[in-house]
PDB file of C-alpha atoms and ligand atoms in Angstrom:
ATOM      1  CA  UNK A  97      38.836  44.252-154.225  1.00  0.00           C
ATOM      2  CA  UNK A  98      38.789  46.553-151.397  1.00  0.00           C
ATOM      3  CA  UNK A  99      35.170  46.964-149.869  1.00  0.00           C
ATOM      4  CA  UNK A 100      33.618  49.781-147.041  1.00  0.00           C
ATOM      5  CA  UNK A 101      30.268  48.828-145.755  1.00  0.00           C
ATOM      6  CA  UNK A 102      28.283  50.499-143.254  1.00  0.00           C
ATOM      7  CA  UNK A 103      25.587  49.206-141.143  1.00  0.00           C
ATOM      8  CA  UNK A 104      22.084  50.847-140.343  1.00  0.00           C
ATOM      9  CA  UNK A 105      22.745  54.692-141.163  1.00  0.00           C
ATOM     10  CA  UNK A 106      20.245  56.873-138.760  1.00  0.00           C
ATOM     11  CA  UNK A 107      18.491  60.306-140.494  1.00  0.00           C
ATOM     12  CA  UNK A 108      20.793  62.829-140.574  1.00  0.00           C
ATOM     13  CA  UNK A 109      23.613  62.206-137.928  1.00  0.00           C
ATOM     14  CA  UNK A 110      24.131  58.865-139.370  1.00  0.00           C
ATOM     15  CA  UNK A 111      24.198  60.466-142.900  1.00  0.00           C
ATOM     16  CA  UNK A 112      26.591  63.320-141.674  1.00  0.00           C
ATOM     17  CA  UNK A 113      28.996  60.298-140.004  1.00  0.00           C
ATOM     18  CA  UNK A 114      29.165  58.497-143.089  1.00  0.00           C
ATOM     19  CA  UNK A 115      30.033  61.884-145.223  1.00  0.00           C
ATOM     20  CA  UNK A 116      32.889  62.484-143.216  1.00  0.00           C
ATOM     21  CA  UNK A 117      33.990  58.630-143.475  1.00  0.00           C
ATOM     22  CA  UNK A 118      33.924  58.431-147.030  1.00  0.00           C
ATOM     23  CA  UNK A 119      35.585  62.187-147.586  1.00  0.00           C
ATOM     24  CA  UNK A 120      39.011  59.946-145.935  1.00  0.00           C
ATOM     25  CA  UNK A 121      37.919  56.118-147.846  1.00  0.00           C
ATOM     26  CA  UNK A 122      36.217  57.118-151.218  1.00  0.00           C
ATOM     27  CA  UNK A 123      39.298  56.915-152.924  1.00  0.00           C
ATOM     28  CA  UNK A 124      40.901  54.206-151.472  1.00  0.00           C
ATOM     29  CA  UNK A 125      38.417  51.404-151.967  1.00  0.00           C
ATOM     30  CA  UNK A 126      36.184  50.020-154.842  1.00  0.00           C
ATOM     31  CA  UNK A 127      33.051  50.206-153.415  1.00  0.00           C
ATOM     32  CA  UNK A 128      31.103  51.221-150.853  1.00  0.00           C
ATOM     33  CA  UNK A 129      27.754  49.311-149.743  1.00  0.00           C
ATOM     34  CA  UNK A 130      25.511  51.006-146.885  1.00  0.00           C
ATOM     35  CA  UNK A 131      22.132  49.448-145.344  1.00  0.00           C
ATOM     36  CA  UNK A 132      19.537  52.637-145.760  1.00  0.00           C
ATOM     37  CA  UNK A 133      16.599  51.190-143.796  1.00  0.00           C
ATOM     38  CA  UNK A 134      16.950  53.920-141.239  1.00  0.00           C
ATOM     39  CA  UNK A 135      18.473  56.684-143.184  1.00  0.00           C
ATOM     40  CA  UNK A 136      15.212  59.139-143.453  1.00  0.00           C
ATOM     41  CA  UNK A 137      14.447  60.636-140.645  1.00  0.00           C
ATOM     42  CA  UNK A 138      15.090  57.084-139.064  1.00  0.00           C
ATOM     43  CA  UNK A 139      11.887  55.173-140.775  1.00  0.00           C
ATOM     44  CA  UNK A 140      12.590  54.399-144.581  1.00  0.00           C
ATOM     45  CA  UNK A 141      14.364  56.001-147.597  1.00  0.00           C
ATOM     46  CA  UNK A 142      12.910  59.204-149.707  1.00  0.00           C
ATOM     47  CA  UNK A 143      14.037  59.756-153.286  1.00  0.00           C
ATOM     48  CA  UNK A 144      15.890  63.098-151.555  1.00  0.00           C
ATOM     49  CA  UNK A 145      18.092  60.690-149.004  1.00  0.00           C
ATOM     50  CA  UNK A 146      18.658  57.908-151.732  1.00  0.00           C
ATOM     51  CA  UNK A 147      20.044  61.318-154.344  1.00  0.00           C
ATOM     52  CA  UNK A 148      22.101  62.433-151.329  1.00  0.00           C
ATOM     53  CA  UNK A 149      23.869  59.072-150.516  1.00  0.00           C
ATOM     54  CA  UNK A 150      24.359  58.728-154.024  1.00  0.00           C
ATOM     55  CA  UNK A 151      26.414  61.881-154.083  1.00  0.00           C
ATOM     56  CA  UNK A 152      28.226  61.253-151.388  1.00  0.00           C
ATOM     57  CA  UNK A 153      29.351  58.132-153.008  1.00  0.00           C
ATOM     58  CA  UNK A 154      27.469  55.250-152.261  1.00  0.00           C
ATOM     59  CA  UNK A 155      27.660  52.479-155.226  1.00  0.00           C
ATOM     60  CA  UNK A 156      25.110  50.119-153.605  1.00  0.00           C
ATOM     61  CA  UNK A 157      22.313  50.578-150.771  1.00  0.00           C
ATOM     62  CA  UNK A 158      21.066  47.570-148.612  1.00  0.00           C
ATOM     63  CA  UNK A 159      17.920  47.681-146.417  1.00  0.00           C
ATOM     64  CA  UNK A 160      15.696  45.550-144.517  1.00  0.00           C
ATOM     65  CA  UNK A 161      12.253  45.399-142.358  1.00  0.00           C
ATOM     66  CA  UNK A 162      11.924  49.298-141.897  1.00  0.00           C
ATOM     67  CA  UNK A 163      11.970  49.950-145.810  1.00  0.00           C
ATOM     68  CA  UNK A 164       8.631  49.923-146.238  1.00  0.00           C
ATOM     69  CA  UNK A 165       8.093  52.840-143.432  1.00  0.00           C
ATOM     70  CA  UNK A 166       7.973  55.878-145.924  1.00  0.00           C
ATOM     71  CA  UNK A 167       6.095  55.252-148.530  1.00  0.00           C
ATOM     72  CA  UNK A 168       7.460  56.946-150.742  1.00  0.00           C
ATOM     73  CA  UNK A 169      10.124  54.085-151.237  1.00  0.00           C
ATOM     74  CA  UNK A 170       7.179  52.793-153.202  1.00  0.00           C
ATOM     75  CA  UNK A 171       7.480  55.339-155.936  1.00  0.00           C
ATOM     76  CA  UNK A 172      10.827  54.743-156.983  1.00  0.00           C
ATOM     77  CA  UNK A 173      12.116  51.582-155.365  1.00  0.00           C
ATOM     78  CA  UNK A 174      11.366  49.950-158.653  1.00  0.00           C
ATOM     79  CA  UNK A 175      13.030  52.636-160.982  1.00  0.00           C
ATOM     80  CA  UNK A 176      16.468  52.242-159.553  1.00  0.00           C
ATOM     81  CA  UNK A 177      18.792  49.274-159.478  1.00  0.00           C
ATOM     82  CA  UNK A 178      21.321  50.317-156.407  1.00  0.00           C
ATOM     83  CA  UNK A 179      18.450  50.261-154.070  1.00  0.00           C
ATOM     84  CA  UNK A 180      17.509  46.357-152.403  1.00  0.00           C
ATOM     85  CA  UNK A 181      15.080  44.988-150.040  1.00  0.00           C
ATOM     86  CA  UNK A 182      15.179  41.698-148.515  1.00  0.00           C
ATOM     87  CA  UNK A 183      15.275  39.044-151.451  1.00  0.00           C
ATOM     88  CA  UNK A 184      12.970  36.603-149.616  1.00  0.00           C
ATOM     89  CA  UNK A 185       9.905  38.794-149.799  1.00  0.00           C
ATOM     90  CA  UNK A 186       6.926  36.712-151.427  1.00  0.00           C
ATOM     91  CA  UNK A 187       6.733  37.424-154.666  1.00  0.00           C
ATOM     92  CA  UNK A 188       4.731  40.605-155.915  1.00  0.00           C
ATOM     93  CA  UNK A 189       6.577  42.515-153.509  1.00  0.00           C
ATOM     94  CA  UNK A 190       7.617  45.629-155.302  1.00  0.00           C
ATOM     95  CA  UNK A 191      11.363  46.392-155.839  1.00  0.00           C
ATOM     96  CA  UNK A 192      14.686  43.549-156.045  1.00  0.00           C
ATOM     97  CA  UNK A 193      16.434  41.951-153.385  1.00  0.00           C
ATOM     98  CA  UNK A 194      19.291  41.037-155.306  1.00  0.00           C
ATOM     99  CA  UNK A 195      21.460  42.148-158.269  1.00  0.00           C
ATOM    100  CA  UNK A 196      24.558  41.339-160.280  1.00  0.00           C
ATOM    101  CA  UNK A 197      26.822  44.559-160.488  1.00  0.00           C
ATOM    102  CA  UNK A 198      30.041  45.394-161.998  1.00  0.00           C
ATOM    103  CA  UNK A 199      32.784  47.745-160.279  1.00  0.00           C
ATOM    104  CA  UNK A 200      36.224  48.222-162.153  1.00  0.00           C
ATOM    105  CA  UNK A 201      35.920  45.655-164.126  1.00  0.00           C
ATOM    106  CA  UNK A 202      35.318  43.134-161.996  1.00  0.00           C
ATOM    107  CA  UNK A 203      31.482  41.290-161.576  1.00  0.00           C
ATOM    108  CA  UNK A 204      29.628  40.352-158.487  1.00  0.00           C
ATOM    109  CA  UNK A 205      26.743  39.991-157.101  1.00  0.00           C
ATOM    110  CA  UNK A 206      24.591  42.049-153.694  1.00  0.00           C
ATOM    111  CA  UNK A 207      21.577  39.628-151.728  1.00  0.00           C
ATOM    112  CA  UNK A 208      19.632  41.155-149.462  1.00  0.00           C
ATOM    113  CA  UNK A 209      18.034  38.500-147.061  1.00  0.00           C
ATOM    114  CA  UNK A 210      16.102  38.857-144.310  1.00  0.00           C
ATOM    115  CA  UNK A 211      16.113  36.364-140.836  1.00  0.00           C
ATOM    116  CA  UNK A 212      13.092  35.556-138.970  1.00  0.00           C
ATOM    117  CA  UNK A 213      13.671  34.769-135.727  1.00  0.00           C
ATOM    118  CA  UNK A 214      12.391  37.583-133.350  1.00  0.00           C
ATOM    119  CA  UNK A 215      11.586  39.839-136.853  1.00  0.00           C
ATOM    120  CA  UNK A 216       8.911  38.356-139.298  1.00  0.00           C
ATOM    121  CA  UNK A 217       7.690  34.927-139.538  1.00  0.00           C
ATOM    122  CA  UNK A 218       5.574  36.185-142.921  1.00  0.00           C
ATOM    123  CA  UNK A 219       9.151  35.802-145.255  1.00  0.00           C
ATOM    124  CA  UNK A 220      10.429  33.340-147.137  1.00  0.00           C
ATOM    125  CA  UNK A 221      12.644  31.117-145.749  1.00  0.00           C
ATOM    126  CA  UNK A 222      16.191  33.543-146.227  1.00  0.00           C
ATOM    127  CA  UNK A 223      18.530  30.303-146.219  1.00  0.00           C
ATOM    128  CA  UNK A 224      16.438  28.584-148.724  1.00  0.00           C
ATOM    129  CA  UNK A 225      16.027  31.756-150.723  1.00  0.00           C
ATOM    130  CA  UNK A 226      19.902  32.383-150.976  1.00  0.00           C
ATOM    131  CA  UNK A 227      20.176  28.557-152.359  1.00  0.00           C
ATOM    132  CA  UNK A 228      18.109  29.119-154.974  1.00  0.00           C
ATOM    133  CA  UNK A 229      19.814  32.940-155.756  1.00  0.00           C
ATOM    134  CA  UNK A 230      23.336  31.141-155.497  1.00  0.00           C
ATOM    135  CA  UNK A 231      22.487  28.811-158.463  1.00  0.00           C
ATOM    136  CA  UNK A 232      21.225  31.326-160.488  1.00  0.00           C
ATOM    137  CA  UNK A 233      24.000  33.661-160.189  1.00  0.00           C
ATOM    138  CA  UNK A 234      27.381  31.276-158.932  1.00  0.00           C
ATOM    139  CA  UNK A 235      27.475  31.023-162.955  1.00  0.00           C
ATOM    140  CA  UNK A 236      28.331  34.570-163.348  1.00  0.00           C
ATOM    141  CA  UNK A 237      30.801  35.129-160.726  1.00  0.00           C
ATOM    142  CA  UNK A 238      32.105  33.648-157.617  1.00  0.00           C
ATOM    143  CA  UNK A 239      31.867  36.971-155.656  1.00  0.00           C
ATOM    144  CA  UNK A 240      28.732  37.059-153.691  1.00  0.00           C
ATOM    145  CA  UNK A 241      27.866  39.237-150.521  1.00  0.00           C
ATOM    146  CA  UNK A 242      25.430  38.805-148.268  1.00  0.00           C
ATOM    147  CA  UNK A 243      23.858  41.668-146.396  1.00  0.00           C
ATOM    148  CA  UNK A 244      21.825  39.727-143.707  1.00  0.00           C
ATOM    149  CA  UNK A 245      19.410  41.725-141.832  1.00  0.00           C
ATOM    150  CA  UNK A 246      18.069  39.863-138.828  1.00  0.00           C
ATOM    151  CA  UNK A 247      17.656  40.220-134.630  1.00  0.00           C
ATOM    152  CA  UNK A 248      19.424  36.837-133.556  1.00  0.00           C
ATOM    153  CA  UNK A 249      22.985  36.188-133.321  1.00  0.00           C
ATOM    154  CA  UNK A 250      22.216  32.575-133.965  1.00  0.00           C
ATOM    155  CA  UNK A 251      20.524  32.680-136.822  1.00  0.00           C
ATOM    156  CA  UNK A 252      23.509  34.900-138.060  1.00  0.00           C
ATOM    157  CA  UNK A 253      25.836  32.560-137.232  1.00  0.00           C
ATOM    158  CA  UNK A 254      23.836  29.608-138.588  1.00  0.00           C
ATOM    159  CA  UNK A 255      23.102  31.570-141.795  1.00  0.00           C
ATOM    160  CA  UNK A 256      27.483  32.315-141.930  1.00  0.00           C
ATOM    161  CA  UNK A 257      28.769  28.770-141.609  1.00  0.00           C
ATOM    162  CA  UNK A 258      26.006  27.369-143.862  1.00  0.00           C
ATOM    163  CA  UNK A 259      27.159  29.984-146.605  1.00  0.00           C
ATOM    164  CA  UNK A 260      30.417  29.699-145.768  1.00  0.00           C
ATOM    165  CA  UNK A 261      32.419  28.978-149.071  1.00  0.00           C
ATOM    166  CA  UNK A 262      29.794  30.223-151.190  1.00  0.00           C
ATOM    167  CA  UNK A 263      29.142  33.693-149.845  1.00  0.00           C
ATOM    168  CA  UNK A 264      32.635  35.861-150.401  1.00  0.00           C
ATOM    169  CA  UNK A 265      31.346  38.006-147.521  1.00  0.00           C
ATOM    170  CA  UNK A 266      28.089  37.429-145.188  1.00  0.00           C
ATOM    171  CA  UNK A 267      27.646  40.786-142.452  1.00  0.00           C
ATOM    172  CA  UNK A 268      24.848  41.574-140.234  1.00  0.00           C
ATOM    173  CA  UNK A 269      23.129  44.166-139.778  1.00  0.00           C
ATOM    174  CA  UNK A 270      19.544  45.329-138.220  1.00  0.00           C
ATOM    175  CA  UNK A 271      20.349  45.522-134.594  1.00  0.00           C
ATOM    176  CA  UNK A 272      22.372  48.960-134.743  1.00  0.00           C
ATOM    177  CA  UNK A 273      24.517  47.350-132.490  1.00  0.00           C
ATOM    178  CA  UNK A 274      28.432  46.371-133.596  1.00  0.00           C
ATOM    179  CA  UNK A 275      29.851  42.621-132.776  1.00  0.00           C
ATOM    180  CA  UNK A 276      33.283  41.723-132.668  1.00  0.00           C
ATOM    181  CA  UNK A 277      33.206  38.403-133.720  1.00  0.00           C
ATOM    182  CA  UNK A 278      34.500  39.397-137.492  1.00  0.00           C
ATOM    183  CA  UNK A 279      36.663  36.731-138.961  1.00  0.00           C
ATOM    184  CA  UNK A 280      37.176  34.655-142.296  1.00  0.00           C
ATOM    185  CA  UNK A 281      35.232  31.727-141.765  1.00  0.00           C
ATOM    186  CA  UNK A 282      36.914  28.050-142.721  1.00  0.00           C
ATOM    187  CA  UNK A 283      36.043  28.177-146.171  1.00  0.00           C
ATOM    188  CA  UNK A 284      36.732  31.444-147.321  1.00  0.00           C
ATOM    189  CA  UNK A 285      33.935  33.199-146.158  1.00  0.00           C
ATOM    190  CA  UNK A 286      34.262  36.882-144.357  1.00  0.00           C
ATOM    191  CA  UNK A 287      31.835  37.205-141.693  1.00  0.00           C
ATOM    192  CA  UNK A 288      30.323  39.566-138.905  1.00  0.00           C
ATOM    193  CA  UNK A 289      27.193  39.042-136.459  1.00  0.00           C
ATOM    194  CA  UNK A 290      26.263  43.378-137.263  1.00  0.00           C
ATOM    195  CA  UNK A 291      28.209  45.847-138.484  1.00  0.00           C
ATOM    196  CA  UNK A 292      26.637  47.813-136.040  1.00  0.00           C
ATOM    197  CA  UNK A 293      24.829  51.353-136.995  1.00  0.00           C
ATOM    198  CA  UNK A 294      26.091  54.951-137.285  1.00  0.00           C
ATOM    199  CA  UNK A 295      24.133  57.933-135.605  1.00  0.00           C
ATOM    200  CA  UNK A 296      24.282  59.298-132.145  1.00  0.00           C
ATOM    201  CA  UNK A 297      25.976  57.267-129.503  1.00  0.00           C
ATOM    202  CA  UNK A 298      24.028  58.255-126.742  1.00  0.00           C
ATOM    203  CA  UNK A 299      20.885  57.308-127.639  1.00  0.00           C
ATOM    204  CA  UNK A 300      18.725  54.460-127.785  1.00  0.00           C
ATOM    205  CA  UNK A 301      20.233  52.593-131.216  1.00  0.00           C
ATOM    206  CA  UNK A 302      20.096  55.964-132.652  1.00  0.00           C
ATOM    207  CA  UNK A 303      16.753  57.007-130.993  1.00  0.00           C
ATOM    208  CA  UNK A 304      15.541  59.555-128.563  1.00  0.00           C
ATOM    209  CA  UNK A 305      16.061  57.626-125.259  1.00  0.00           C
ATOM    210  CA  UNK A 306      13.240  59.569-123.661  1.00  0.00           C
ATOM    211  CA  UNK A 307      10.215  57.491-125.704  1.00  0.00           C
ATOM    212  CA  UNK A 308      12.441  53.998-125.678  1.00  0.00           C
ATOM    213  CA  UNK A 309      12.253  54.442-121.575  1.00  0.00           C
ATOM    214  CA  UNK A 310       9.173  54.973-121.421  1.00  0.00           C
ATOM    215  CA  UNK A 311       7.643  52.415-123.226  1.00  0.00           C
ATOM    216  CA  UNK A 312      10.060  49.891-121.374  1.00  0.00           C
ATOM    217  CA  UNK A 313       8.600  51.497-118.110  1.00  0.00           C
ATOM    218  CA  UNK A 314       5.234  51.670-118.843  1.00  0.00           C
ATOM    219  CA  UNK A 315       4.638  48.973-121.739  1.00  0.00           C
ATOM    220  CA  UNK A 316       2.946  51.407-124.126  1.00  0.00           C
ATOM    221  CA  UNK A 317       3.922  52.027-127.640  1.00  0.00           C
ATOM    222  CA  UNK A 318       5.307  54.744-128.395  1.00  0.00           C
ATOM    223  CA  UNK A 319       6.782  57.619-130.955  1.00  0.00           C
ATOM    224  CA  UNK A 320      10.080  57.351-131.600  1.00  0.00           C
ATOM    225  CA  UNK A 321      12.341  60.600-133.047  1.00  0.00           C
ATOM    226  CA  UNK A 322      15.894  60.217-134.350  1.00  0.00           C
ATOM    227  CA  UNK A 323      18.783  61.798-131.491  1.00  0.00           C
ATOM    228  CA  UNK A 324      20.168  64.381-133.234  1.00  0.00           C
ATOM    229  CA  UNK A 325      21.805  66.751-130.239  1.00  0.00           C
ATOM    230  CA  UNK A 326      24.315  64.152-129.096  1.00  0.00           C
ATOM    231  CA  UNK A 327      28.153  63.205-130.753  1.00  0.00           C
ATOM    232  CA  UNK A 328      28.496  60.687-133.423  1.00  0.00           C
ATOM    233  CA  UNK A 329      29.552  57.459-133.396  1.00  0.00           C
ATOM    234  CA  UNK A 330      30.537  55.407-137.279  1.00  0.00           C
ATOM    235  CA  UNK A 331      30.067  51.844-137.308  1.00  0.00           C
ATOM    236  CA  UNK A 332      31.373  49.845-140.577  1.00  0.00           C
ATOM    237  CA  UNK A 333      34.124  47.082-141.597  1.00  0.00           C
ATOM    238  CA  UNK A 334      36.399  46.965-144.466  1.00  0.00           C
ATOM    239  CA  UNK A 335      36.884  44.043-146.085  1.00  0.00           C
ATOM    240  CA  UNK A 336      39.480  42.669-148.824  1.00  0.00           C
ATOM    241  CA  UNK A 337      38.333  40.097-151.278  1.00  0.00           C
ATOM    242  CA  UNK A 338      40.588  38.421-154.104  1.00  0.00           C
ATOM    243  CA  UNK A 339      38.599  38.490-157.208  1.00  0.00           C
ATOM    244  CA  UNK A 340      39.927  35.337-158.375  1.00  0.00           C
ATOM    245  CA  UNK A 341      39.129  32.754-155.853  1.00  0.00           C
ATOM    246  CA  UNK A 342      36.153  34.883-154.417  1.00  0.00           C
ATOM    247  CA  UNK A 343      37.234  34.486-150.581  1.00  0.00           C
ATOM    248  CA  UNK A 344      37.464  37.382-148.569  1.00  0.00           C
ATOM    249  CA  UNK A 345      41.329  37.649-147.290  1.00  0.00           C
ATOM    250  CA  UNK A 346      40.801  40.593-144.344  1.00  0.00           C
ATOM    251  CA  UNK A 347      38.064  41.872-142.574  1.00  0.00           C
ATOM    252  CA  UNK A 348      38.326  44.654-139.950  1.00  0.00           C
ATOM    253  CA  UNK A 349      35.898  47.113-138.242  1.00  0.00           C
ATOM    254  CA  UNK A 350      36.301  50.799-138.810  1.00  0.00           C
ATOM    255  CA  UNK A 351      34.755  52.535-135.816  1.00  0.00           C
ATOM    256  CA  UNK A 352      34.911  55.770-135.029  1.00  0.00           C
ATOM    257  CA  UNK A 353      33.505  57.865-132.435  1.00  0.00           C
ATOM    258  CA  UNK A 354      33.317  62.409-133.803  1.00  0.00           C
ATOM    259  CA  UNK A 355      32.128  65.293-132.109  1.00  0.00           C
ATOM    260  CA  UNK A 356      29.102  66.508-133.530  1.00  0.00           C
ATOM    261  CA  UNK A 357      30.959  70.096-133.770  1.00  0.00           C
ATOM    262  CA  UNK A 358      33.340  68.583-136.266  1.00  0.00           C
ATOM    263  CA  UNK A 359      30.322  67.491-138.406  1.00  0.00           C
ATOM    264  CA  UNK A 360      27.777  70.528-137.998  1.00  0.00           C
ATOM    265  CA  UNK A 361      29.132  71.854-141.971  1.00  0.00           C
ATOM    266  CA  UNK A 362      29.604  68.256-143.516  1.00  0.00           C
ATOM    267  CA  UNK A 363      25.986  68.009-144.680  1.00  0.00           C
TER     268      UNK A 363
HETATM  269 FE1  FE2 B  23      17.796  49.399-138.433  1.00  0.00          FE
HETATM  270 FE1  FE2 B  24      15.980  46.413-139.234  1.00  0.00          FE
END
C-alpha cells in the first residue's frame, strides 16, 4: 500500500503546490492524506477549500490546533467523514478525530492526535487517548496511522517509539518545518518528527515575514497574511506499507522546490 502525505498545506500556494504534486503521484499511489489546518487563507478549512482538495484528489484530510480558526469548519465538520481534528479533544467537541476507512480493498484506520507540550495543556492526554483508540480499532485491522500534530521534537519522538509496533506509520506535522530523521522504527513502525509544510519558501512558515518580524522585534501581536508573491516549496513523504503485517517497509521525503510561474494556471 503505497501512501503520499503532505504536511501543513498554506491558502492557496500550498494548495497550488500540492495540485501540481498529485497531477505526477495520483495515479501511482493508493492514497493520499494531507493536514488542512492551514489550507484557507492560512487559518482553518471552508466547505469551498475542503470541495477543492477533494477534487484534486485528496482521500483523507488531517488537521490540528488552527481548525477551529474559520468557523465555518463548524458547519460541516460534522457532515463529512474525510475531514479529522485532533482525537483527544474533550468530549462534546464537534467533529471526529479518528476513523476506520477502506481504500482498494484493503481497511485501516486515520488518528488525529494532538501533543501538548508548547501547544495546549487543555487536551486530553494524546498518548493515553491513542491507547484507548488502538483497542478499539487493532480488532479491525492492523494498519493504523498516526498524524501527530504537536511543537516538540521530543514529544514526537516519545509519542514514535511508544507506538512503535502498533502504529503502521506515526508523522509529524504542525511546525511547517520538514525533519530528516524519517526511518522505520525497531518494530515496524514508519516515522518522521514533521513532514514539514508546503507554501512559499521565503516566508515565515508560509507567512508574510513582514508581521512575524515585527512582533519578534517589538513583542506585539500581530496580523498575520499568507505569502503568496514568492516560489513554492512541497513538503511530503511517501511511504510503503505491507497490508499483511501492517509495518511500514519505506519511507522517503518528496520535496520539491517550483517556480511560482510554473504554477500561476494550476489552480
Ligand atoms: Fe500549521
Ligand atoms: Fe498547528
Amino acid at each position: 500500500m503505497r501512501l503520499f502525505v503532505a504536511g501543513d498545506i498554506i491558502g492557496k500556494p500550498g494548495r497550488r503546490a500540492l495540485r501540481y504534486m498529485l497531477k505526477q503521484y495520483r495515479q501511482v499511489v493508493d492514497l493520499v492524506i494531507v493536514n488542512v489546518e492551514n489550507a484557507a487563507g492560512g487559518f482553518g478549512i471552508t466547505k469551498k477549500v475542503y470541495e477543492e482538495l477533494k477534487s484534486m484528489g485528496v482521500d483523507l484530510m488531517t488537521s490540528g490546533n488552527h481548525i477551529w480558526d474559520n468557523k465555518e469548519v463548524f458547519g460541516f465538520i460534522d457532515e463529512v467523514d474525510d475531514l479529522l481534528r485532533p482525537a483527544n479533544y474533550p468530549d462534546g467537541v464537534p467533529g471526529r478525530g479518528y476513523g476506520i476507512f477502506e481504500k482498494s480493498g484493503v481497511k485501516f484506520v486515520l488518528i488525529n492526535l494532538m501533543g501538548r507540550s508548547l501547544l495546549d495543556s487543555n487536551l486530553d492526554n494524546p498518548f493515553k487517548t491513542f491507547d484507548r483508540i488502538y483497542q478499539e480499532v487493532s480488532k479491525e485491522t492492523n494498519i493504523i496511522l498516526v498524524d501527530f500534530h504537536a511543537e516538540t521534537t521530543s514529544e514526537k519522538w516519545a509519542f514514535g517509539i511508544y507506538a512503535d509496533g502498533r502504529a503502521s506509520l506515526v508523522y509529524g506535522t504542525h511546525t511547517h518545518v520538514p525533519t530528516a530523521d524519517q526511518i522505520v522504527l525497531k518494530h515496524g513502525t514508519g516515522y518522521i518528527t514533521d513532514v514539514g509544510m508546503s507554501g512559499c519558501w521565503y516566508s515565515a512558515i508560509g507567512m508574510k515575514p513582514k508581521e512575524a518580524i515585527e512582533r519578534f522585534l517589538t513583542g506585539i501581536p500581530q496580523k498575520y497574511q499568507v505569502e503568496e508573491q514568492e516560489d513554492v516549496v512541497f513538503n511530503g513523504i511517501l511511504v510503503e506499507i505491507d497490508p499483511f503485517t501492517g509495518k511500514t517497509t519505506a519511507i522517503e521525503r518528496l520535496q520539491r522546490y517550483i517556480k511560482r510561474e510554473e504554477l500561476l494556471g494550476v489552480l
